[in-house]
Amino acid sequence: MISLDSIRQPVLKELDAYEAFLERQFTAEGDLLNEMLQHALSSRGKGVRPLLVALSAAMNARTAGASGGQRVSLAAMLVEMIHTASLIHDDVIDEADERRGRPSVNALWQSRKAVLLGDYILARNMAIGLESGQFDLVSHICGRMAALCEGELLQADCAAKQSMTRRTYLDIIYKKTAALLGVSASAGALAVGATRDRVTTMRRFGEALGMAFQIQDDILDYSPSAATGKPVGNDLREGKITLPLLLILDKADDKRRAELLARLKTCHQDEAAVEEMQRIVIDEGGLHEARAVMQGYVARAVQLLSEYDDSPYRTALVHLCTFVAERNK
Ligand code: FPP
Ligand code: MG
């Protein structure tokens, strides 16, 4: 299994520069805000988005070393902090107590303060971006934040109505996850002055990778062996119909479909129903079929890299695609 550490190897210097930049820029006044911010910053997770920015910048730079500049650090910070804020808000919406094996912000400080921390991070992020004067990067990255909200709202509406189609599912995961990964990959290219065509290719690459990333996330929610730091089965408890269950519902006749939907409705309060639904999805091939859809997006992402010459950065991006498909955390 390819490790993220090995994928980071070609851009370690750039990632260190980004970490130092983030630490310098992201400070908070007041003990409580500072404590909350430190919790959020120290439980940031895998850092896939900054890694995408750095690898894309390095692969698209016209001269060696051109990818270590402040614009790359800024782009990496902007995408990562949008992601961080969105998960803080997401845990409030989902009433989740755990994130990455640690208590969520809402579990520690309650929802009303958690919402404010998310808002604060977004506001500071925007202010730092604007003060930098790098308006092309700020508008490229922050201009896509609305997509995340659209995806979340659509998801909440579908969960409430218990309705889902393949097209709507793909629309949701495109907006809530793939759009920001597309922005991350393309921002790396933009930061080093790549051509408009190359910026577009990187956006498409990041989006295909993002679709695969979210489908794998949805598969891991059904996988007892996953090490995501989140309890498995949460999607069922929240009434979410994600791809593994959707594929089973699509194959079912009307009677069976009604039965499954009735059982899904009870999952928020009945652990036995959660286990039963997990078993049905696994036994009837939902994970297997969802994996095939995910692999299609991975193949598309890898294909988009073929217009680039071979380099350690391109190899690392190909490995990132494999990592996303095989990850268990
Ligand atoms: C995780 O999904 C959530 C997202 C990828 C997006 C969350 C977006 C918002 C809450 C909208 C607000 C946006 C901003 C910019 C503040 P999940 O619940 O399926 O995954 P999980 O299992 O990791 O919680
Ligand atoms: Mg969630």
PDB file of C-alpha atoms in Angstrom, residues 105-327:
ATOM      1  CA  VAL A 105     -15.214  20.947  18.284  1.00  0.00           C
ATOM      2  CA  ASN A 106     -18.947  20.785  19.061  1.00  0.00           C
ATOM      3  CA  ALA A 107     -18.379  17.898  21.472  1.00  0.00           C
ATOM      4  CA  LEU A 108     -15.820  19.962  23.391  1.00  0.00           C
ATOM      5  CA  TRP A 109     -17.358  23.441  23.247  1.00  0.00           C
ATOM      6  CA  GLN A 110     -20.958  22.857  22.070  1.00  0.00           C
ATOM      7  CA  SER A 111     -22.498  23.739  18.762  1.00  0.00           C
ATOM      8  CA  ARG A 112     -23.008  27.468  19.111  1.00  0.00           C
ATOM      9  CA  LYS A 113     -19.314  28.057  19.775  1.00  0.00           C
ATOM     10  CA  ALA A 114     -18.278  25.538  17.116  1.00  0.00           C
ATOM     11  CA  VAL A 115     -20.273  27.443  14.476  1.00  0.00           C
ATOM     12  CA  LEU A 116     -18.471  30.620  15.495  1.00  0.00           C
ATOM     13  CA  LEU A 117     -15.062  28.957  15.257  1.00  0.00           C
ATOM     14  CA  GLY A 118     -15.889  27.810  11.717  1.00  0.00           C
ATOM     15  CA  ASP A 119     -17.007  31.340  10.852  1.00  0.00           C
ATOM     16  CA  TYR A 120     -13.868  32.802  12.408  1.00  0.00           C
ATOM     17  CA  ILE A 121     -11.608  30.499  10.370  1.00  0.00           C
ATOM     18  CA  LEU A 122     -13.410  31.445   7.148  1.00  0.00           C
ATOM     19  CA  ALA A 123     -13.234  35.153   8.002  1.00  0.00           C
ATOM     20  CA  ARG A 124      -9.512  35.050   8.906  1.00  0.00           C
ATOM     21  CA  ASN A 125      -8.798  32.999   5.794  1.00  0.00           C
ATOM     22  CA  MET A 126     -10.480  35.582   3.592  1.00  0.00           C
ATOM     23  CA  ALA A 127      -8.754  38.489   5.361  1.00  0.00           C
ATOM     24  CA  ILE A 128      -5.301  36.913   5.016  1.00  0.00           C
ATOM     25  CA  GLY A 129      -6.014  36.235   1.344  1.00  0.00           C
ATOM     26  CA  LEU A 130      -7.148  39.777   0.638  1.00  0.00           C
ATOM     27  CA  GLU A 131      -4.242  41.328   2.569  1.00  0.00           C
ATOM     28  CA  SER A 132      -1.840  39.285   0.424  1.00  0.00           C
ATOM     29  CA  GLY A 133      -3.075  41.102  -2.695  1.00  0.00           C
ATOM     30  CA  GLN A 134      -3.075  37.796  -4.663  1.00  0.00           C
ATOM     31  CA  PHE A 135      -6.605  38.409  -5.899  1.00  0.00           C
ATOM     32  CA  ASP A 136      -6.509  35.839  -8.701  1.00  0.00           C
ATOM     33  CA  LEU A 137      -5.864  33.058  -6.172  1.00  0.00           C
ATOM     34  CA  VAL A 138      -8.376  34.375  -3.657  1.00  0.00           C
ATOM     35  CA  SER A 139     -11.166  34.588  -6.227  1.00  0.00           C
ATOM     36  CA  HIS A 140     -10.228  31.226  -7.791  1.00  0.00           C
ATOM     37  CA  ILE A 141     -10.367  29.443  -4.427  1.00  0.00           C
ATOM     38  CA  CYS A 142     -12.875  31.352  -2.292  1.00  0.00           C
ATOM     39  CA  GLY A 143     -15.205  31.768  -5.283  1.00  0.00           C
ATOM     40  CA  ARG A 144     -16.022  28.046  -5.050  1.00  0.00           C
ATOM     41  CA  MET A 145     -16.988  27.979  -1.357  1.00  0.00           C
ATOM     42  CA  ALA A 146     -20.687  28.275  -2.202  1.00  0.00           C
ATOM     43  CA  ALA A 147     -20.577  24.842  -3.908  1.00  0.00           C
ATOM     44  CA  LEU A 148     -19.887  23.172  -0.555  1.00  0.00           C
ATOM     45  CA  CYS A 149     -22.960  24.766   0.989  1.00  0.00           C
ATOM     46  CA  GLU A 150     -25.095  23.816  -2.024  1.00  0.00           C
ATOM     47  CA  GLY A 151     -23.938  20.189  -1.741  1.00  0.00           C
ATOM     48  CA  GLU A 152     -24.637  20.033   1.995  1.00  0.00           C
ATOM     49  CA  LEU A 153     -28.107  21.535   1.610  1.00  0.00           C
ATOM     50  CA  LEU A 154     -29.023  19.188  -1.224  1.00  0.00           C
ATOM     51  CA  GLN A 155     -27.798  16.259   0.893  1.00  0.00           C
ATOM     52  CA  ALA A 156     -29.879  17.367   3.895  1.00  0.00           C
ATOM     53  CA  ASP A 157     -32.953  17.801   1.722  1.00  0.00           C
ATOM     54  CA  CYS A 158     -32.536  14.322   0.194  1.00  0.00           C
ATOM     55  CA  ALA A 159     -32.037  12.722   3.631  1.00  0.00           C
ATOM     56  CA  ALA A 160     -35.209  14.402   4.911  1.00  0.00           C
ATOM     57  CA  LYS A 161     -37.223  13.265   1.878  1.00  0.00           C
ATOM     58  CA  GLN A 162     -35.526   9.852   1.664  1.00  0.00           C
ATOM     59  CA  SER A 163     -35.131  10.398  -2.051  1.00  0.00           C
ATOM     60  CA  MET A 164     -31.967   9.847  -4.030  1.00  0.00           C
ATOM     61  CA  THR A 165     -31.017   9.199  -7.625  1.00  0.00           C
ATOM     62  CA  ARG A 166     -27.613   8.425  -9.072  1.00  0.00           C
ATOM     63  CA  ARG A 167     -27.545  11.826 -10.719  1.00  0.00           C
ATOM     64  CA  THR A 168     -28.375  13.678  -7.487  1.00  0.00           C
ATOM     65  CA  TYR A 169     -25.820  11.634  -5.520  1.00  0.00           C
ATOM     66  CA  LEU A 170     -23.088  12.540  -8.023  1.00  0.00           C
ATOM     67  CA  ASP A 171     -24.184  16.188  -7.921  1.00  0.00           C
ATOM     68  CA  ILE A 172     -23.956  16.212  -4.105  1.00  0.00           C
ATOM     69  CA  ILE A 173     -20.486  14.671  -3.901  1.00  0.00           C
ATOM     70  CA  TYR A 174     -19.257  16.871  -6.748  1.00  0.00           C
ATOM     71  CA  LYS A 175     -20.322  19.970  -4.831  1.00  0.00           C
ATOM     72  CA  LYS A 176     -19.409  18.978  -1.296  1.00  0.00           C
ATOM     73  CA  THR A 177     -16.026  17.362  -2.059  1.00  0.00           C
ATOM     74  CA  ALA A 178     -14.871  17.206  -5.680  1.00  0.00           C
ATOM     75  CA  ALA A 179     -15.201  20.945  -6.361  1.00  0.00           C
ATOM     76  CA  LEU A 180     -12.693  21.824  -3.607  1.00  0.00           C
ATOM     77  CA  LEU A 181     -10.220  19.148  -4.707  1.00  0.00           C
ATOM     78  CA  GLY A 182     -10.524  20.518  -8.251  1.00  0.00           C
ATOM     79  CA  VAL A 183      -9.867  23.989  -6.903  1.00  0.00           C
ATOM     80  CA  SER A 184      -6.844  22.707  -4.954  1.00  0.00           C
ATOM     81  CA  ALA A 185      -5.177  21.059  -7.939  1.00  0.00           C
ATOM     82  CA  SER A 186      -5.894  23.980 -10.271  1.00  0.00           C
ATOM     83  CA  ALA A 187      -4.823  26.585  -7.684  1.00  0.00           C
ATOM     84  CA  GLY A 188      -1.376  24.943  -7.562  1.00  0.00           C
ATOM     85  CA  ALA A 189      -1.078  25.389 -11.335  1.00  0.00           C
ATOM     86  CA  LEU A 190      -2.423  28.951 -11.189  1.00  0.00           C
ATOM     87  CA  ALA A 191       0.011  29.862  -8.397  1.00  0.00           C
ATOM     88  CA  VAL A 192       2.992  29.128 -10.664  1.00  0.00           C
ATOM     89  CA  GLY A 193       1.583  30.831 -13.764  1.00  0.00           C
ATOM     90  CA  ALA A 194       0.552  27.745 -15.779  1.00  0.00           C
ATOM     91  CA  THR A 195      -1.424  28.237 -18.993  1.00  0.00           C
ATOM     92  CA  ARG A 196      -5.222  28.396 -18.837  1.00  0.00           C
ATOM     93  CA  ASP A 197      -5.437  24.941 -20.470  1.00  0.00           C
ATOM     94  CA  ARG A 198      -3.188  23.412 -17.857  1.00  0.00           C
ATOM     95  CA  VAL A 199      -5.165  25.056 -15.033  1.00  0.00           C
ATOM     96  CA  THR A 200      -8.318  23.491 -16.534  1.00  0.00           C
ATOM     97  CA  THR A 201      -6.676  20.071 -16.849  1.00  0.00           C
ATOM     98  CA  MET A 202      -5.644  20.220 -13.209  1.00  0.00           C
ATOM     99  CA  ARG A 203      -9.151  21.238 -12.170  1.00  0.00           C
ATOM    100  CA  ARG A 204     -10.593  18.241 -14.013  1.00  0.00           C
ATOM    101  CA  PHE A 205      -7.940  15.997 -12.489  1.00  0.00           C
ATOM    102  CA  GLY A 206      -8.705  17.201  -8.946  1.00  0.00           C
ATOM    103  CA  GLU A 207     -12.447  16.850  -9.507  1.00  0.00           C
ATOM    104  CA  ALA A 208     -12.140  13.251 -10.750  1.00  0.00           C
ATOM    105  CA  LEU A 209      -9.896  12.469  -7.781  1.00  0.00           C
ATOM    106  CA  GLY A 210     -12.401  14.202  -5.476  1.00  0.00           C
ATOM    107  CA  MET A 211     -15.321  12.115  -6.775  1.00  0.00           C
ATOM    108  CA  ALA A 212     -13.270   8.972  -6.081  1.00  0.00           C
ATOM    109  CA  PHE A 213     -12.263  10.337  -2.661  1.00  0.00           C
ATOM    110  CA  GLN A 214     -15.870  10.902  -1.558  1.00  0.00           C
ATOM    111  CA  ILE A 215     -17.108   7.564  -2.929  1.00  0.00           C
ATOM    112  CA  GLN A 216     -14.315   5.852  -0.969  1.00  0.00           C
ATOM    113  CA  ASP A 217     -15.375   7.876   2.104  1.00  0.00           C
ATOM    114  CA  ASP A 218     -18.909   6.585   1.633  1.00  0.00           C
ATOM    115  CA  ILE A 219     -17.627   3.007   1.217  1.00  0.00           C
ATOM    116  CA  LEU A 220     -15.509   3.315   4.394  1.00  0.00           C
ATOM    117  CA  ASP A 221     -18.642   4.297   6.295  1.00  0.00           C
ATOM    118  CA  TYR A 222     -19.781   0.690   5.711  1.00  0.00           C
ATOM    119  CA  SER A 223     -16.396  -0.890   6.486  1.00  0.00           C
ATOM    120  CA  PRO A 224     -15.834  -2.108  10.064  1.00  0.00           C
ATOM    121  CA  SER A 225     -12.083  -2.370   9.399  1.00  0.00           C
ATOM    122  CA  ALA A 226     -11.783   1.332   8.456  1.00  0.00           C
ATOM    123  CA  ALA A 227      -9.459   3.527  10.536  1.00  0.00           C
ATOM    124  CA  THR A 228     -10.990   6.904   9.733  1.00  0.00           C
ATOM    125  CA  GLY A 229     -11.338   8.053  13.331  1.00  0.00           C
ATOM    126  CA  LYS A 230     -15.115   8.300  12.821  1.00  0.00           C
ATOM    127  CA  PRO A 231     -17.667   5.678  13.885  1.00  0.00           C
ATOM    128  CA  VAL A 232     -18.833   3.469  10.995  1.00  0.00           C
ATOM    129  CA  GLY A 233     -22.522   3.549  10.089  1.00  0.00           C
ATOM    130  CA  ASN A 234     -22.942   7.280  10.628  1.00  0.00           C
ATOM    131  CA  ASP A 235     -24.399   7.826   7.161  1.00  0.00           C
ATOM    132  CA  LEU A 236     -27.165   5.332   7.950  1.00  0.00           C
ATOM    133  CA  ARG A 237     -27.789   6.909  11.372  1.00  0.00           C
ATOM    134  CA  GLU A 238     -28.113  10.281   9.607  1.00  0.00           C
ATOM    135  CA  GLY A 239     -30.507   8.804   7.026  1.00  0.00           C
ATOM    136  CA  LYS A 240     -28.058   9.432   4.152  1.00  0.00           C
ATOM    137  CA  ILE A 241     -28.411   7.336   1.036  1.00  0.00           C
ATOM    138  CA  THR A 242     -24.880   7.113  -0.354  1.00  0.00           C
ATOM    139  CA  LEU A 243     -23.697   5.101  -3.342  1.00  0.00           C
ATOM    140  CA  PRO A 244     -23.377   1.619  -1.708  1.00  0.00           C
ATOM    141  CA  LEU A 245     -27.012   1.716  -0.511  1.00  0.00           C
ATOM    142  CA  LEU A 246     -28.241   3.540  -3.605  1.00  0.00           C
ATOM    143  CA  LEU A 247     -26.954   0.741  -5.828  1.00  0.00           C
ATOM    144  CA  ILE A 248     -28.918  -1.804  -3.748  1.00  0.00           C
ATOM    145  CA  LEU A 249     -32.085   0.327  -3.804  1.00  0.00           C
ATOM    146  CA  ASP A 250     -31.806   0.706  -7.581  1.00  0.00           C
ATOM    147  CA  LYS A 251     -31.789  -3.081  -8.028  1.00  0.00           C
ATOM    148  CA  ALA A 252     -34.703  -3.700  -5.643  1.00  0.00           C
ATOM    149  CA  ASP A 253     -38.348  -4.045  -6.718  1.00  0.00           C
ATOM    150  CA  ASP A 254     -40.898  -1.578  -5.285  1.00  0.00           C
ATOM    151  CA  LYS A 255     -41.822  -3.731  -2.268  1.00  0.00           C
ATOM    152  CA  ARG A 256     -38.209  -4.385  -1.253  1.00  0.00           C
ATOM    153  CA  ARG A 257     -37.295  -0.749  -1.811  1.00  0.00           C
ATOM    154  CA  ALA A 258     -40.120   0.385   0.489  1.00  0.00           C
ATOM    155  CA  GLU A 259     -38.957  -2.119   3.135  1.00  0.00           C
ATOM    156  CA  LEU A 260     -35.362  -0.895   2.976  1.00  0.00           C
ATOM    157  CA  LEU A 261     -36.416   2.752   3.170  1.00  0.00           C
ATOM    158  CA  ALA A 262     -38.634   1.992   6.169  1.00  0.00           C
ATOM    159  CA  ARG A 263     -35.672   0.340   7.914  1.00  0.00           C
ATOM    160  CA  LEU A 264     -33.407   3.282   7.037  1.00  0.00           C
ATOM    161  CA  LYS A 265     -35.873   5.596   8.749  1.00  0.00           C
ATOM    162  CA  THR A 266     -35.344   3.799  12.057  1.00  0.00           C
ATOM    163  CA  CYS A 267     -31.539   3.825  11.886  1.00  0.00           C
ATOM    164  CA  HIS A 268     -31.135   7.056  13.832  1.00  0.00           C
ATOM    165  CA  GLN A 269     -32.443   5.374  16.976  1.00  0.00           C
ATOM    166  CA  ASP A 270     -31.996   1.652  16.384  1.00  0.00           C
ATOM    167  CA  GLU A 271     -28.478   0.174  16.264  1.00  0.00           C
ATOM    168  CA  ALA A 272     -29.826  -3.225  15.220  1.00  0.00           C
ATOM    169  CA  ALA A 273     -31.342  -1.578  12.121  1.00  0.00           C
ATOM    170  CA  VAL A 274     -27.963   0.009  11.311  1.00  0.00           C
ATOM    171  CA  GLU A 275     -26.241  -3.382  11.533  1.00  0.00           C
ATOM    172  CA  GLU A 276     -28.947  -5.043   9.458  1.00  0.00           C
ATOM    173  CA  MET A 277     -28.676  -2.380   6.716  1.00  0.00           C
ATOM    174  CA  GLN A 278     -24.879  -2.694   6.713  1.00  0.00           C
ATOM    175  CA  ARG A 279     -25.163  -6.445   6.308  1.00  0.00           C
ATOM    176  CA  ILE A 280     -27.657  -6.131   3.434  1.00  0.00           C
ATOM    177  CA  VAL A 281     -25.511  -3.578   1.585  1.00  0.00           C
ATOM    178  CA  ILE A 282     -22.371  -5.705   1.975  1.00  0.00           C
ATOM    179  CA  ASP A 283     -24.041  -9.061   1.184  1.00  0.00           C
ATOM    180  CA  GLU A 284     -25.843  -7.750  -1.888  1.00  0.00           C
ATOM    181  CA  GLY A 285     -22.648  -6.312  -3.431  1.00  0.00           C
ATOM    182  CA  GLY A 286     -23.168  -2.600  -2.753  1.00  0.00           C
ATOM    183  CA  LEU A 287     -19.557  -2.008  -1.727  1.00  0.00           C
ATOM    184  CA  HIS A 288     -18.186  -4.040  -4.601  1.00  0.00           C
ATOM    185  CA  GLU A 289     -20.237  -2.091  -7.162  1.00  0.00           C
ATOM    186  CA  ALA A 290     -19.483   1.269  -5.546  1.00  0.00           C
ATOM    187  CA  ARG A 291     -15.772   0.419  -5.771  1.00  0.00           C
ATOM    188  CA  ALA A 292     -16.138  -0.140  -9.507  1.00  0.00           C
ATOM    189  CA  VAL A 293     -17.696   3.332  -9.938  1.00  0.00           C
ATOM    190  CA  MET A 294     -14.901   4.818  -7.813  1.00  0.00           C
ATOM    191  CA  GLN A 295     -12.226   3.092  -9.913  1.00  0.00           C
ATOM    192  CA  GLY A 296     -13.739   4.706 -13.011  1.00  0.00           C
ATOM    193  CA  TYR A 297     -13.048   8.160 -11.556  1.00  0.00           C
ATOM    194  CA  VAL A 298      -9.530   7.140 -10.529  1.00  0.00           C
ATOM    195  CA  ALA A 299      -8.840   5.958 -14.082  1.00  0.00           C
ATOM    196  CA  ARG A 300     -10.128   9.268 -15.460  1.00  0.00           C
ATOM    197  CA  ALA A 301      -7.877  11.205 -13.073  1.00  0.00           C
ATOM    198  CA  VAL A 302      -4.793   9.190 -14.044  1.00  0.00           C
ATOM    199  CA  GLN A 303      -5.638   9.605 -17.735  1.00  0.00           C
ATOM    200  CA  LEU A 304      -5.696  13.398 -17.347  1.00  0.00           C
ATOM    201  CA  LEU A 305      -2.080  13.306 -16.128  1.00  0.00           C
ATOM    202  CA  SER A 306      -0.936  11.698 -19.371  1.00  0.00           C
ATOM    203  CA  GLU A 307      -0.464  15.085 -21.062  1.00  0.00           C
ATOM    204  CA  TYR A 308       2.382  15.823 -18.634  1.00  0.00           C
ATOM    205  CA  ASP A 309       5.984  14.654 -19.084  1.00  0.00           C
ATOM    206  CA  ASP A 310       7.200  12.085 -16.632  1.00  0.00           C
ATOM    207  CA  SER A 311       8.512  13.601 -13.374  1.00  0.00           C
ATOM    208  CA  PRO A 312       8.626  12.729  -9.646  1.00  0.00           C
ATOM    209  CA  TYR A 313       5.624  15.061  -9.194  1.00  0.00           C
ATOM    210  CA  ARG A 314       3.527  13.322 -11.832  1.00  0.00           C
ATOM    211  CA  THR A 315       4.430   9.948 -10.326  1.00  0.00           C
ATOM    212  CA  ALA A 316       3.423  11.214  -6.870  1.00  0.00           C
ATOM    213  CA  LEU A 317       0.047  12.382  -8.242  1.00  0.00           C
ATOM    214  CA  VAL A 318      -0.543   8.970  -9.847  1.00  0.00           C
ATOM    215  CA  HIS A 319       0.322   7.397  -6.485  1.00  0.00           C
ATOM    216  CA  LEU A 320      -2.105   9.785  -4.789  1.00  0.00           C
ATOM    217  CA  CYS A 321      -4.844   8.385  -7.048  1.00  0.00           C
ATOM    218  CA  THR A 322      -3.943   4.842  -5.971  1.00  0.00           C
ATOM    219  CA  PHE A 323      -3.835   5.927  -2.334  1.00  0.00           C
ATOM    220  CA  VAL A 324      -7.329   7.427  -2.558  1.00  0.00           C
ATOM    221  CA  ALA A 325      -8.695   4.215  -4.048  1.00  0.00           C
ATOM    222  CA  GLU A 326      -7.014   1.950  -1.493  1.00  0.00           C
ATOM    223  CA  ARG A 327      -7.133   4.052   1.660  1.00  0.00           C
TER     224      ARG A 327
END
